[in-house]
Coordinates of C-alpha atoms in Angstrom, one line a residue:
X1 CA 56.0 -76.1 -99.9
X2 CA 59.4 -77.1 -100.5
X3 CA 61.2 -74.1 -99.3
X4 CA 60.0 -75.8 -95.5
X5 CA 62.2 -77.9 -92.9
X6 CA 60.3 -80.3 -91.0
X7 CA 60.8 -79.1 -87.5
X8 CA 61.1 -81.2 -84.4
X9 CA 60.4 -80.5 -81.0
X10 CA 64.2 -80.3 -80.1
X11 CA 64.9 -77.6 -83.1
X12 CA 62.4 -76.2 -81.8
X13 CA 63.3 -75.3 -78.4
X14 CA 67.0 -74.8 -79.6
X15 CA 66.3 -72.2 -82.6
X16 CA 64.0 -70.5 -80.0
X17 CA 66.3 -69.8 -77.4
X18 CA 69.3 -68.8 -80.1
X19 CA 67.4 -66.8 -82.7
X20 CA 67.8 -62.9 -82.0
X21 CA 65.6 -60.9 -84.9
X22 CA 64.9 -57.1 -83.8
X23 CA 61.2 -56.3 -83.6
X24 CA 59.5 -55.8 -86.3
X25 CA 58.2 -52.0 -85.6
X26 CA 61.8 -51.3 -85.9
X27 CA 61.6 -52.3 -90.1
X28 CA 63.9 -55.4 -90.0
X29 CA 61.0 -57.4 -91.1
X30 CA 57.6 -57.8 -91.1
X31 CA 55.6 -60.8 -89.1
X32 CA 53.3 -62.9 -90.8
X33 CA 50.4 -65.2 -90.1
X34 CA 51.8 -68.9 -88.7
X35 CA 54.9 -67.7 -87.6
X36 CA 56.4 -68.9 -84.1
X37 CA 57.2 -65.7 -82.2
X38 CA 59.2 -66.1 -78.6
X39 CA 57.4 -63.0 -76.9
X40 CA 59.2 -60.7 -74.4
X41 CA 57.0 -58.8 -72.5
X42 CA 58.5 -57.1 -69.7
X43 CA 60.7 -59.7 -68.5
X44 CA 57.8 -62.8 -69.3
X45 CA 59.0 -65.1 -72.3
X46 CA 56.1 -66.5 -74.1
X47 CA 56.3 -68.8 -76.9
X48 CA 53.3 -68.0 -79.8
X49 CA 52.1 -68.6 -83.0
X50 CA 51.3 -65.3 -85.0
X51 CA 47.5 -65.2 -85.7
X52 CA 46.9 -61.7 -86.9
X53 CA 48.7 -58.6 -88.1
X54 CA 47.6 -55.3 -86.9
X55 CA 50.1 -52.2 -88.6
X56 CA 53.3 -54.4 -88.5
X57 CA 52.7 -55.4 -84.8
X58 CA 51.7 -59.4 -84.1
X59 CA 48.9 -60.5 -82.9
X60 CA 50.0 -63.6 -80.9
X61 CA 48.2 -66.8 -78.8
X62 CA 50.9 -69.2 -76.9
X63 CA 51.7 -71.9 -77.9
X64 CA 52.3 -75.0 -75.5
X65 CA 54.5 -77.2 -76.7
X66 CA 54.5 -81.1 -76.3
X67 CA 56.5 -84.1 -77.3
X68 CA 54.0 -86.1 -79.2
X69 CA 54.4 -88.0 -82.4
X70 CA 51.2 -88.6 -84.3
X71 CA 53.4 -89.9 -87.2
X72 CA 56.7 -89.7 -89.3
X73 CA 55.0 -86.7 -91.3
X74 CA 54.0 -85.0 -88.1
X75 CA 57.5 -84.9 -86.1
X76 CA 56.4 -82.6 -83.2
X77 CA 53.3 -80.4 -82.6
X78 CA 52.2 -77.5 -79.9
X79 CA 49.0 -76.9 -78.6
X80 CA 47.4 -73.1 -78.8
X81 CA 44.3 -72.9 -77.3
X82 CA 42.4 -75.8 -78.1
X83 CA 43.9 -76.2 -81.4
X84 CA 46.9 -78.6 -82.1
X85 CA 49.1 -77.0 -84.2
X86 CA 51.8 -79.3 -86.3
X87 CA 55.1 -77.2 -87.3
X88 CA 56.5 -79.7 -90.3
X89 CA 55.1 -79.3 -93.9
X90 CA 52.8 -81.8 -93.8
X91 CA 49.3 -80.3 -95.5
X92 CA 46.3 -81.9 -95.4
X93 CA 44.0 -81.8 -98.4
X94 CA 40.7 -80.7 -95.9
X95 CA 42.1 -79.4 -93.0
X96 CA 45.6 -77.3 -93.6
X97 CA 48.2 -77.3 -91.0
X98 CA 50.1 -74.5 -90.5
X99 CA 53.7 -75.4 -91.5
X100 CA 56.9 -73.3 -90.0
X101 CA 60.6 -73.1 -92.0
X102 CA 63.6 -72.3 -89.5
X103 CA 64.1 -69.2 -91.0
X104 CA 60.5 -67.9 -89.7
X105 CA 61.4 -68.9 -85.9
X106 CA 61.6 -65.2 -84.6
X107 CA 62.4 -63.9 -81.4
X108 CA 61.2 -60.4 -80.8
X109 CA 61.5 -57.8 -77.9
X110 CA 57.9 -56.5 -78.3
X111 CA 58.5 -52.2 -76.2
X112 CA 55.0 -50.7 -77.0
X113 CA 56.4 -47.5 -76.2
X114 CA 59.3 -47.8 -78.9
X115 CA 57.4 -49.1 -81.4
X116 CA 54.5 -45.8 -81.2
X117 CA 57.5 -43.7 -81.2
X118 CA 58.9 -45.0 -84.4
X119 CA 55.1 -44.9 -85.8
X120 CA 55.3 -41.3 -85.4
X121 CA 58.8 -40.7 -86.9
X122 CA 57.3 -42.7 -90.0
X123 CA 54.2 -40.6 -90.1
X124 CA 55.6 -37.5 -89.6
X125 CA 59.3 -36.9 -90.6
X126 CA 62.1 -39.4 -91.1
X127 CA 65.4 -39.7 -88.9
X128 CA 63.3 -37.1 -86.4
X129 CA 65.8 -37.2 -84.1
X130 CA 63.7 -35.0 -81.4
X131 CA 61.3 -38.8 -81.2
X132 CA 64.7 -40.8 -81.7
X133 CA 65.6 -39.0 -78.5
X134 CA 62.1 -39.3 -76.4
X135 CA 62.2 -43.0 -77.0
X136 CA 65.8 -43.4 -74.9
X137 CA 64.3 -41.1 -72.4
X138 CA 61.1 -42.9 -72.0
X139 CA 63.3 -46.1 -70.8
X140 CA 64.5 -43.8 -67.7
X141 CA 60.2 -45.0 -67.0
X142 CA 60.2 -48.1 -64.6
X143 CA 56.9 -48.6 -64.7
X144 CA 54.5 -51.0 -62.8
X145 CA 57.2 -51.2 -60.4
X146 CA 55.5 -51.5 -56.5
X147 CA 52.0 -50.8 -58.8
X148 CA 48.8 -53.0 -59.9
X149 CA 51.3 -54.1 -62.9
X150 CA 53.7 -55.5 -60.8
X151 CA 51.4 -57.3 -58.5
X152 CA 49.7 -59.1 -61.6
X153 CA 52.8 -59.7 -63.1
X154 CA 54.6 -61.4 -59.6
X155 CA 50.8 -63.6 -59.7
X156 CA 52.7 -65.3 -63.2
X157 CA 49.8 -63.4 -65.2
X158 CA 51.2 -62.8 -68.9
X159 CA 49.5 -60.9 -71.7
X160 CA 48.2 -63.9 -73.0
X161 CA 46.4 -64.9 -69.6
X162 CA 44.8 -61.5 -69.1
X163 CA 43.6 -61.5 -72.2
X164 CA 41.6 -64.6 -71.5
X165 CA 40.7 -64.5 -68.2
X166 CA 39.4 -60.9 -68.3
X167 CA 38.3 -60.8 -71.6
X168 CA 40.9 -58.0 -73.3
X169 CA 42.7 -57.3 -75.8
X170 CA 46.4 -57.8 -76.3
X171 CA 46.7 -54.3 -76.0
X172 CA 44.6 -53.9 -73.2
X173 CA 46.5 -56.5 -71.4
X174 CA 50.1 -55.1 -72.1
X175 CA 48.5 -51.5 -70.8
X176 CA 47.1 -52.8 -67.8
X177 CA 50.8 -54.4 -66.8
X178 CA 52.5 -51.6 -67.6
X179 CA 50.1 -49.5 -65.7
X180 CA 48.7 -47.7 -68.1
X181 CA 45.4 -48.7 -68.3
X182 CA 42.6 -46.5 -66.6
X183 CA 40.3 -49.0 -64.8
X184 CA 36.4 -50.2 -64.8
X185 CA 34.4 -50.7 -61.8
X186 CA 34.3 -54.3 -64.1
X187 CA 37.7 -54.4 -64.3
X188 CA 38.7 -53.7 -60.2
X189 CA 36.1 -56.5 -59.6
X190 CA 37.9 -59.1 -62.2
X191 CA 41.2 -58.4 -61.4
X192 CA 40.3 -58.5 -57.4
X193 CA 38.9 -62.0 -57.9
X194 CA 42.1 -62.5 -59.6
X195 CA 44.4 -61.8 -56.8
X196 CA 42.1 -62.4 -54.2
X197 CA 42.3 -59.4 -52.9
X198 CA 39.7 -57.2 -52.5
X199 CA 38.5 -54.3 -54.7
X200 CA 39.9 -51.2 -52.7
X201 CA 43.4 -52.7 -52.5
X202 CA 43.5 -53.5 -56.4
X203 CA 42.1 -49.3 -56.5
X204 CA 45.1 -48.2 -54.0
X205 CA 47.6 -50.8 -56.5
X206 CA 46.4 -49.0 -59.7
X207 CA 46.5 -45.6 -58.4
X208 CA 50.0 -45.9 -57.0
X209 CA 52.8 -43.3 -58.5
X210 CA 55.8 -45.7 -59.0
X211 CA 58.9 -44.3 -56.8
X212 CA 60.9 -44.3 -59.8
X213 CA 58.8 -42.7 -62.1
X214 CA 58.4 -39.8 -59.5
X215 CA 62.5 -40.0 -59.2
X216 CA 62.7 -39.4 -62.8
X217 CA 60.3 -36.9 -63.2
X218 CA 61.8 -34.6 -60.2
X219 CA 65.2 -34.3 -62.6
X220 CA 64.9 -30.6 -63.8
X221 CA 66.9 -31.4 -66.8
X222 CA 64.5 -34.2 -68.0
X223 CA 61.4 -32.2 -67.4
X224 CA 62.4 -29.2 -68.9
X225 CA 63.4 -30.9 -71.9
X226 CA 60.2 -33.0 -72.0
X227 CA 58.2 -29.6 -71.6
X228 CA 60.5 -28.0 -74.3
X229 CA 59.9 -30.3 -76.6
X230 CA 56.2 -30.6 -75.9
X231 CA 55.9 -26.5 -76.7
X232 CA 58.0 -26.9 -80.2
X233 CA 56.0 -30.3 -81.3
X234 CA 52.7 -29.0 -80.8
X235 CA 51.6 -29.5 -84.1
X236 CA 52.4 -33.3 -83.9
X237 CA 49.8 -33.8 -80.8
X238 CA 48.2 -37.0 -83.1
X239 CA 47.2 -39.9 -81.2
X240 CA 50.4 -41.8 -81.7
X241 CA 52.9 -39.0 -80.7
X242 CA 50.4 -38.1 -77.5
X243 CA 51.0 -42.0 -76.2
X244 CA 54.5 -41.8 -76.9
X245 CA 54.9 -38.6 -74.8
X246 CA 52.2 -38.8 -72.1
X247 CA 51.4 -42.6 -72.3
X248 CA 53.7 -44.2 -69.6
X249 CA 52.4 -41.3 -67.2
X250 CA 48.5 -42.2 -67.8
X251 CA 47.9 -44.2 -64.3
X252 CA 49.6 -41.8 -61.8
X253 CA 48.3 -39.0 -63.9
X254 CA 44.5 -40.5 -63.5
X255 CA 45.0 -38.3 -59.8
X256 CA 44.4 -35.1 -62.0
X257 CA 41.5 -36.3 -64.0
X258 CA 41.9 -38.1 -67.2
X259 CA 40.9 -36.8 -70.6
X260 CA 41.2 -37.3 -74.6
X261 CA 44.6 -36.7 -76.3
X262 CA 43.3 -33.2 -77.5
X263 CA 44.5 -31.6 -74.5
X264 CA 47.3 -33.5 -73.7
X265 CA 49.9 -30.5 -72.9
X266 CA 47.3 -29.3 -70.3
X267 CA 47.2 -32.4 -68.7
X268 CA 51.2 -32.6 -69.2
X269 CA 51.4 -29.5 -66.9
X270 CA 48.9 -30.5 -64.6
X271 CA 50.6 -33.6 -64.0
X272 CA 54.0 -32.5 -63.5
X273 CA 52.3 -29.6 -60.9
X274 CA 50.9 -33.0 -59.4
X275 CA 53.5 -35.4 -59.4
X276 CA 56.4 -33.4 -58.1

């Protein structure tokens, strides 16, 4: 362990906020167990420790920070969950501590759109410029805006705090503010309770087309070269390219009936007959 620098509370906080590491779906590295992660998600910074891997993407649970001092060896500590976490490299013989250099401080800009699109340019052909291409458009997507996404997200409710409070994944949660997640009769009444709101209001929330996304969709140059390029990938309809397509359309598109990825130019059609 003596490649690690004890870290205080102040380093913390200052190599947190100066840090900038691109994500790590984009190939500048790869995330690892224990590391401190500052967490963009949509315009919410969280601060996390990395507790799981899952194909280069981290799987994250805040951290809290606090100022206390159990001793010398133990300058500064944050609390995730109800664990206490110490970041210097102190190790205890019985019950190891979890011990963070300043070179594994990352800040990340987590776009779940992005990083499927580069998944598919890996899987399928390098430098794919078609995807490269899809990925800038998909940003012309404001989604969640005046939607269920935006609601929970104006509420202060993170990733992190949906996944605890309604029992979901970290993907699931990151769907459900960005709108993309298809709702439960379970899920209306959880998030209802929530916002203390009641159940048909959070059903009019999730089922609302964002004004933007209809704005951006009404462009005849960016459908028709959506639709082109839809035709001439058809062979690349795998799960990964399907999100990365059709994925930031699934809520407003749930108006025309919601199916697997097998038929997802059908449903591209359908939608845009729909939407426009």
């Amino acid at each position: 362990m003596s490649d690690l620098t004890p870290l205080t509370f102040d380093d913390l906080v200052r190599f947190a906020s100066r840090i900038q590491v691109g994500a790590p779906t984009t190939g500048d590295r790869e995330p690892e167990r224990g590391e401190l992660w500052r967490l963009n998600w949509d315009g919410v910074t969280e601060l996390g420790v990395v507790v799981d891997v899952e194909e280069g993407v981290p799987i994250t649970v805040p951290a809290t920070l606090t100022r206390s001092r159990l001793s010398e060896s133990q300058p500064s500590t944050a609390r995730v969950g109800d664990r206490l976490l110490h970041f210097d490299a102190f190790t205890d013989a019985t019950h190891p501590i979890p011990a963070i250099a300043f070179d594994r401080l990352v800040s990340s800009e987590v776009d779940w759109s992005t990083a499927t699109v580069d998944e598919a340019t890996t899987s399928h052909r390098d430098g794919d410029a078609s995807l490269r291409r899809l990925a800038s458009w998909n940003q012309s997507f404001s989604v969640g805006s005046g939607g269920l996404g935006a609601r929970l997200k104006s509420a202060g409710f993170t990733p992190s705090l949906l996944r605890r409070e309604l029992d979901l994944s970290l993907d699931e949660s990151l769907a459900l503010l960005r709108d993309h997640r298809a709702l439960s009769d379970d899920d209306t009444t959880r998030i209802s309770r929530l916002l203390d709101t009641t159940s048909s209001e959070v059903e009019a929330l999730a089922g609302a087309v964002p004004a933007s996304l209809r704005a951006a969709l009404s462009r005849r140059r960016f459908r028709e070269r959506v639709m082109a390029l839809a035709v001439r990938r058809k062979e690349l309809a795998s799960r990964a390219w399907g999100f990365a397509l059709f994925g930031v359309l699934e809520t407003p598109y749930r108006q025309t009936g919601v199916g697997g990825m097998e038929d997802w130019q059908e449903r591209a059609d359908r939608f845009f007959e729909v939407a426009l």
